[in-house]
Amino acid sequence: MQRSPSLRSAAVLGALSAAALLAACGSMGPMGGGSYSQASLPPTIQVPAGHKVALETVGSGDITYECRDKANAPGQMEWTFIGPDAVLKDRSGKQVGRYYGPPATWESLDGSKVTATQLAVAPSGPGHLPYQLVKANPAVGSGAMTGVTYIQRVALQGGVAPSALPCDASNKGRKTVVKYQADYIFWKAA
């Protein structure tokens, strides 16, 4: 079956349009959002020069706290951070991994994962977890997390220990879960 010249032209035009769109998408910055800027972050949270953004994610989920004895303060109690359980999505909203712990672990859907050592925190605002900078340990598995050197936690919403629920002897050992959201920016050596 032969196509008419106008159908062939339309098919060629469609193929060229698709190729142009793919080329434009391929030239976008990390996660399609352009280049990420650290300029508004406290200096202690900024990733050192010589690194580039490899992946930008939005984590949303839960953080668990437990009412425990306060370290080095006999007779005092506090809500103690137990660990996170969050879904990591790319900027378009597609799930790309999970964040859970302990130990704090960022895992890609491809199975690669990293743990990390905290380097610095800085206040991000009342009622929100602090900004955080961690140095990644070598990745387990091969994939998106391979070569990650640093992870920043920014754009925080919620996640702090409950203030309305007292932590005292009457609820020692009680666990509570709070909702939070944060951007996790993954960096690799440039």
Short mmCIF file of the C-alpha atoms (twelve columns), coordinates in Angstrom:
data_MODEL
# 
_entry.id   MODEL 
# 
loop_
_atom_site.group_PDB 
_atom_site.id 
_atom_site.type_symbol 
_atom_site.label_atom_id 
_atom_site.label_alt_id 
_atom_site.label_comp_id 
_atom_site.label_asym_id 
_atom_site.label_seq_id 
_atom_site.Cartn_x 
_atom_site.Cartn_y 
_atom_site.Cartn_z 
_atom_site.pdbx_PDB_model_num 
ATOM 1   C CA . MET A 1   0.000  0.000  0.000  1 
ATOM 2   C CA . GLN A 2   1.425  3.326  -1.041 1 
ATOM 3   C CA . ARG A 3   0.908  6.545  0.865  1 
ATOM 4   C CA . SER A 4   -0.057 9.730  -0.858 1 
ATOM 5   C CA . PRO A 5   2.576  12.512 -0.926 1 
ATOM 6   C CA . SER A 6   0.655  14.479 1.689  1 
ATOM 7   C CA . LEU A 7   0.583  11.487 4.074  1 
ATOM 8   C CA . ARG A 8   4.327  10.909 3.561  1 
ATOM 9   C CA . SER A 9   4.998  14.602 4.280  1 
ATOM 10  C CA . ALA A 10  2.875  14.443 7.423  1 
ATOM 11  C CA . ALA A 11  4.721  11.307 8.608  1 
ATOM 12  C CA . VAL A 12  8.129  12.927 7.985  1 
ATOM 13  C CA . LEU A 13  7.027  16.122 9.714  1 
ATOM 14  C CA . GLY A 14  5.747  14.086 12.690 1 
ATOM 15  C CA . ALA A 15  9.030  12.174 12.951 1 
ATOM 16  C CA . LEU A 16  11.059 15.397 12.790 1 
ATOM 17  C CA . SER A 17  8.858  16.991 15.477 1 
ATOM 18  C CA . ALA A 18  9.323  13.965 17.744 1 
ATOM 19  C CA . ALA A 19  13.090 14.054 17.187 1 
ATOM 20  C CA . ALA A 20  13.209 17.769 18.039 1 
ATOM 21  C CA . LEU A 21  11.199 17.167 21.209 1 
ATOM 22  C CA . LEU A 22  13.502 14.329 22.283 1 
ATOM 23  C CA . ALA A 23  16.558 16.470 21.623 1 
ATOM 24  C CA . ALA A 24  15.107 19.295 23.722 1 
ATOM 25  C CA . CYS A 25  14.361 16.913 26.595 1 
ATOM 26  C CA . GLY A 26  17.859 15.471 26.394 1 
ATOM 27  C CA . SER A 27  19.386 18.922 26.767 1 
ATOM 28  C CA . MET A 28  17.497 19.764 29.959 1 
ATOM 29  C CA . GLY A 29  19.340 20.071 33.255 1 
ATOM 30  C CA . PRO A 30  19.054 17.606 36.126 1 
ATOM 31  C CA . MET A 31  15.511 16.198 36.381 1 
ATOM 32  C CA . GLY A 32  14.402 18.620 33.695 1 
ATOM 33  C CA . GLY A 33  14.458 21.584 36.069 1 
ATOM 34  C CA . GLY A 34  17.590 23.405 34.933 1 
ATOM 35  C CA . SER A 35  20.626 23.748 37.132 1 
ATOM 36  C CA . TYR A 36  20.095 23.617 40.871 1 
ATOM 37  C CA . SER A 37  21.417 26.594 42.847 1 
ATOM 38  C CA . GLN A 38  22.775 26.378 46.395 1 
ATOM 39  C CA . ALA A 39  23.016 30.167 46.727 1 
ATOM 40  C CA . SER A 40  20.150 30.479 49.233 1 
ATOM 41  C CA . LEU A 41  21.414 27.687 51.498 1 
ATOM 42  C CA . PRO A 42  23.521 28.213 54.618 1 
ATOM 43  C CA . PRO A 43  27.231 27.773 53.750 1 
ATOM 44  C CA . THR A 44  27.553 24.720 56.038 1 
ATOM 45  C CA . ILE A 45  24.956 22.874 53.933 1 
ATOM 46  C CA . GLN A 46  26.485 23.696 50.538 1 
ATOM 47  C CA . VAL A 47  28.237 20.929 48.616 1 
ATOM 48  C CA . PRO A 48  31.904 21.672 47.928 1 
ATOM 49  C CA . ALA A 49  33.035 22.779 44.468 1 
ATOM 50  C CA . GLY A 50  33.877 19.966 42.070 1 
ATOM 51  C CA . HIS A 51  30.488 18.251 42.290 1 
ATOM 52  C CA . LYS A 52  27.400 18.379 40.096 1 
ATOM 53  C CA . VAL A 53  23.746 17.543 40.659 1 
ATOM 54  C CA . ALA A 54  23.002 13.993 39.569 1 
ATOM 55  C CA . LEU A 55  19.408 13.660 40.745 1 
ATOM 56  C CA . GLU A 56  16.725 15.833 42.346 1 
ATOM 57  C CA . THR A 57  13.941 14.120 44.275 1 
ATOM 58  C CA . VAL A 58  11.020 15.022 46.506 1 
ATOM 59  C CA . GLY A 59  10.647 12.761 49.511 1 
ATOM 60  C CA . SER A 60  7.335  12.533 51.315 1 
ATOM 61  C CA . GLY A 61  6.270  10.212 54.056 1 
ATOM 62  C CA . ASP A 62  6.615  9.604  57.760 1 
ATOM 63  C CA . ILE A 63  9.170  10.045 60.497 1 
ATOM 64  C CA . THR A 64  8.868  7.926  63.634 1 
ATOM 65  C CA . TYR A 65  9.792  9.219  67.086 1 
ATOM 66  C CA . GLU A 66  9.891  7.354  70.399 1 
ATOM 67  C CA . CYS A 67  9.576  8.774  73.919 1 
ATOM 68  C CA . ARG A 68  12.860 7.858  75.641 1 
ATOM 69  C CA . ASP A 69  15.149 8.886  78.477 1 
ATOM 70  C CA . LYS A 70  17.195 11.928 77.519 1 
ATOM 71  C CA . ALA A 71  20.891 11.088 77.091 1 
ATOM 72  C CA . ASN A 72  23.079 12.407 79.941 1 
ATOM 73  C CA . ALA A 73  20.061 13.936 81.712 1 
ATOM 74  C CA . PRO A 74  18.749 11.569 84.406 1 
ATOM 75  C CA . GLY A 75  15.005 11.854 85.000 1 
ATOM 76  C CA . GLN A 76  14.364 13.785 81.773 1 
ATOM 77  C CA . MET A 77  12.676 12.424 78.675 1 
ATOM 78  C CA . GLU A 78  12.444 13.485 75.031 1 
ATOM 79  C CA . TRP A 79  11.070 12.449 71.676 1 
ATOM 80  C CA . THR A 80  13.923 10.605 69.959 1 
ATOM 81  C CA . PHE A 81  14.195 10.288 66.169 1 
ATOM 82  C CA . ILE A 82  13.820 6.615  65.185 1 
ATOM 83  C CA . GLY A 83  13.748 6.750  61.396 1 
ATOM 84  C CA . PRO A 84  12.119 7.822  58.142 1 
ATOM 85  C CA . ASP A 85  9.880  5.985  55.714 1 
ATOM 86  C CA . ALA A 86  9.340  8.033  52.557 1 
ATOM 87  C CA . VAL A 87  8.770  7.705  48.844 1 
ATOM 88  C CA . LEU A 88  11.223 9.528  46.558 1 
ATOM 89  C CA . LYS A 89  9.743  11.037 43.391 1 
ATOM 90  C CA . ASP A 90  11.355 12.926 40.547 1 
ATOM 91  C CA . ARG A 91  10.242 16.464 39.684 1 
ATOM 92  C CA . SER A 92  7.485  15.113 37.413 1 
ATOM 93  C CA . GLY A 93  5.981  13.090 40.287 1 
ATOM 94  C CA . LYS A 94  7.152  9.638  39.187 1 
ATOM 95  C CA . GLN A 95  8.420  7.387  41.975 1 
ATOM 96  C CA . VAL A 96  12.164 6.787  41.616 1 
ATOM 97  C CA . GLY A 97  13.025 5.297  44.997 1 
ATOM 98  C CA . ARG A 98  12.607 5.152  48.778 1 
ATOM 99  C CA . TYR A 99  14.205 6.681  51.852 1 
ATOM 100 C CA . TYR A 100 14.080 4.614  55.035 1 
ATOM 101 C CA . GLY A 101 16.019 3.668  58.134 1 
ATOM 102 C CA . PRO A 102 17.743 3.057  60.378 1 
ATOM 103 C CA . PRO A 103 20.314 3.360  59.079 1 
ATOM 104 C CA . ALA A 104 19.240 6.224  56.825 1 
ATOM 105 C CA . THR A 105 19.163 4.651  53.357 1 
ATOM 106 C CA . TRP A 106 18.299 6.155  49.978 1 
ATOM 107 C CA . GLU A 107 17.372 3.382  47.538 1 
ATOM 108 C CA . SER A 108 16.644 3.732  43.833 1 
ATOM 109 C CA . LEU A 109 14.023 1.559  42.153 1 
ATOM 110 C CA . ASP A 110 16.929 0.015  40.209 1 
ATOM 111 C CA . GLY A 111 18.137 -1.531 43.505 1 
ATOM 112 C CA . SER A 112 21.207 0.644  44.041 1 
ATOM 113 C CA . LYS A 113 21.353 2.335  47.447 1 
ATOM 114 C CA . VAL A 114 23.502 4.495  49.698 1 
ATOM 115 C CA . THR A 115 23.832 5.245  53.366 1 
ATOM 116 C CA . ALA A 116 25.611 8.373  54.557 1 
ATOM 117 C CA . THR A 117 27.336 10.221 57.381 1 
ATOM 118 C CA . GLN A 118 25.893 13.535 58.529 1 
ATOM 119 C CA . LEU A 119 28.265 16.478 58.046 1 
ATOM 120 C CA . ALA A 120 26.081 19.452 58.972 1 
ATOM 121 C CA . VAL A 121 22.584 20.676 59.803 1 
ATOM 122 C CA . ALA A 122 21.152 24.200 59.865 1 
ATOM 123 C CA . PRO A 123 17.757 25.593 60.888 1 
ATOM 124 C CA . SER A 124 15.215 25.684 58.072 1 
ATOM 125 C CA . GLY A 125 12.323 27.306 59.917 1 
ATOM 126 C CA . PRO A 126 9.969  26.727 62.832 1 
ATOM 127 C CA . GLY A 127 8.123  23.411 62.716 1 
ATOM 128 C CA . HIS A 128 10.370 21.943 60.026 1 
ATOM 129 C CA . LEU A 129 13.281 19.519 60.102 1 
ATOM 130 C CA . PRO A 130 16.648 21.232 59.638 1 
ATOM 131 C CA . TYR A 131 18.551 21.479 56.397 1 
ATOM 132 C CA . GLN A 132 21.056 18.639 56.216 1 
ATOM 133 C CA . LEU A 133 24.224 17.763 54.323 1 
ATOM 134 C CA . VAL A 134 25.496 14.175 54.362 1 
ATOM 135 C CA . LYS A 135 28.507 12.498 52.774 1 
ATOM 136 C CA . ALA A 136 27.464 9.331  50.976 1 
ATOM 137 C CA . ASN A 137 29.148 6.011  51.637 1 
ATOM 138 C CA . PRO A 138 29.991 3.895  48.569 1 
ATOM 139 C CA . ALA A 139 26.831 2.641  46.865 1 
ATOM 140 C CA . VAL A 140 25.590 -0.905 47.141 1 
ATOM 141 C CA . GLY A 141 24.512 -2.241 43.777 1 
ATOM 142 C CA . SER A 142 24.880 -0.597 40.410 1 
ATOM 143 C CA . GLY A 143 22.561 2.130  39.179 1 
ATOM 144 C CA . ALA A 144 21.372 5.648  39.965 1 
ATOM 145 C CA . MET A 145 23.099 5.762  43.374 1 
ATOM 146 C CA . THR A 146 26.477 4.662  42.033 1 
ATOM 147 C CA . GLY A 147 28.986 7.491  42.443 1 
ATOM 148 C CA . VAL A 148 26.770 9.672  44.680 1 
ATOM 149 C CA . THR A 149 29.094 11.723 46.910 1 
ATOM 150 C CA . TYR A 150 26.772 14.068 48.821 1 
ATOM 151 C CA . ILE A 151 23.060 14.376 49.574 1 
ATOM 152 C CA . GLN A 152 21.356 17.601 50.640 1 
ATOM 153 C CA . ARG A 153 18.004 17.775 52.411 1 
ATOM 154 C CA . VAL A 154 16.298 21.077 51.542 1 
ATOM 155 C CA . ALA A 155 12.793 22.595 51.006 1 
ATOM 156 C CA . LEU A 156 11.531 21.108 54.251 1 
ATOM 157 C CA . GLN A 157 7.957  20.844 55.445 1 
ATOM 158 C CA . GLY A 158 7.113  19.381 58.862 1 
ATOM 159 C CA . GLY A 159 8.764  16.316 60.344 1 
ATOM 160 C CA . VAL A 160 9.666  17.636 63.794 1 
ATOM 161 C CA . ALA A 161 8.944  15.777 67.015 1 
ATOM 162 C CA . PRO A 162 5.409  16.312 68.293 1 
ATOM 163 C CA . SER A 163 4.946  19.280 70.615 1 
ATOM 164 C CA . ALA A 164 1.289  18.662 71.471 1 
ATOM 165 C CA . LEU A 165 1.961  15.164 72.824 1 
ATOM 166 C CA . PRO A 166 4.035  15.173 76.022 1 
ATOM 167 C CA . CYS A 167 6.994  12.852 76.394 1 
ATOM 168 C CA . ASP A 168 7.035  11.855 80.043 1 
ATOM 169 C CA . ALA A 169 7.185  8.732  82.230 1 
ATOM 170 C CA . SER A 170 3.518  7.950  81.489 1 
ATOM 171 C CA . ASN A 171 4.246  7.338  77.798 1 
ATOM 172 C CA . LYS A 172 7.863  6.179  77.913 1 
ATOM 173 C CA . GLY A 173 8.421  3.837  74.970 1 
ATOM 174 C CA . ARG A 174 5.463  5.231  73.033 1 
ATOM 175 C CA . LYS A 175 6.064  5.783  69.341 1 
ATOM 176 C CA . THR A 176 4.451  8.448  67.230 1 
ATOM 177 C CA . VAL A 177 4.590  9.175  63.514 1 
ATOM 178 C CA . VAL A 178 4.667  12.622 61.904 1 
ATOM 179 C CA . LYS A 179 4.325  13.551 58.236 1 
ATOM 180 C CA . TYR A 180 7.044  15.428 56.364 1 
ATOM 181 C CA . GLN A 181 8.292  16.399 52.938 1 
ATOM 182 C CA . ALA A 182 11.774 17.384 51.759 1 
ATOM 183 C CA . ASP A 183 13.792 17.677 48.582 1 
ATOM 184 C CA . TYR A 184 16.799 15.374 48.433 1 
ATOM 185 C CA . ILE A 185 19.492 16.580 46.038 1 
ATOM 186 C CA . PHE A 186 22.042 13.931 45.059 1 
ATOM 187 C CA . TRP A 187 25.515 15.043 43.953 1 
ATOM 188 C CA . LYS A 188 28.370 13.284 42.140 1 
ATOM 189 C CA . ALA A 189 31.923 14.352 41.434 1 
ATOM 190 C CA . ALA A 190 32.086 16.547 38.325 1 
# 
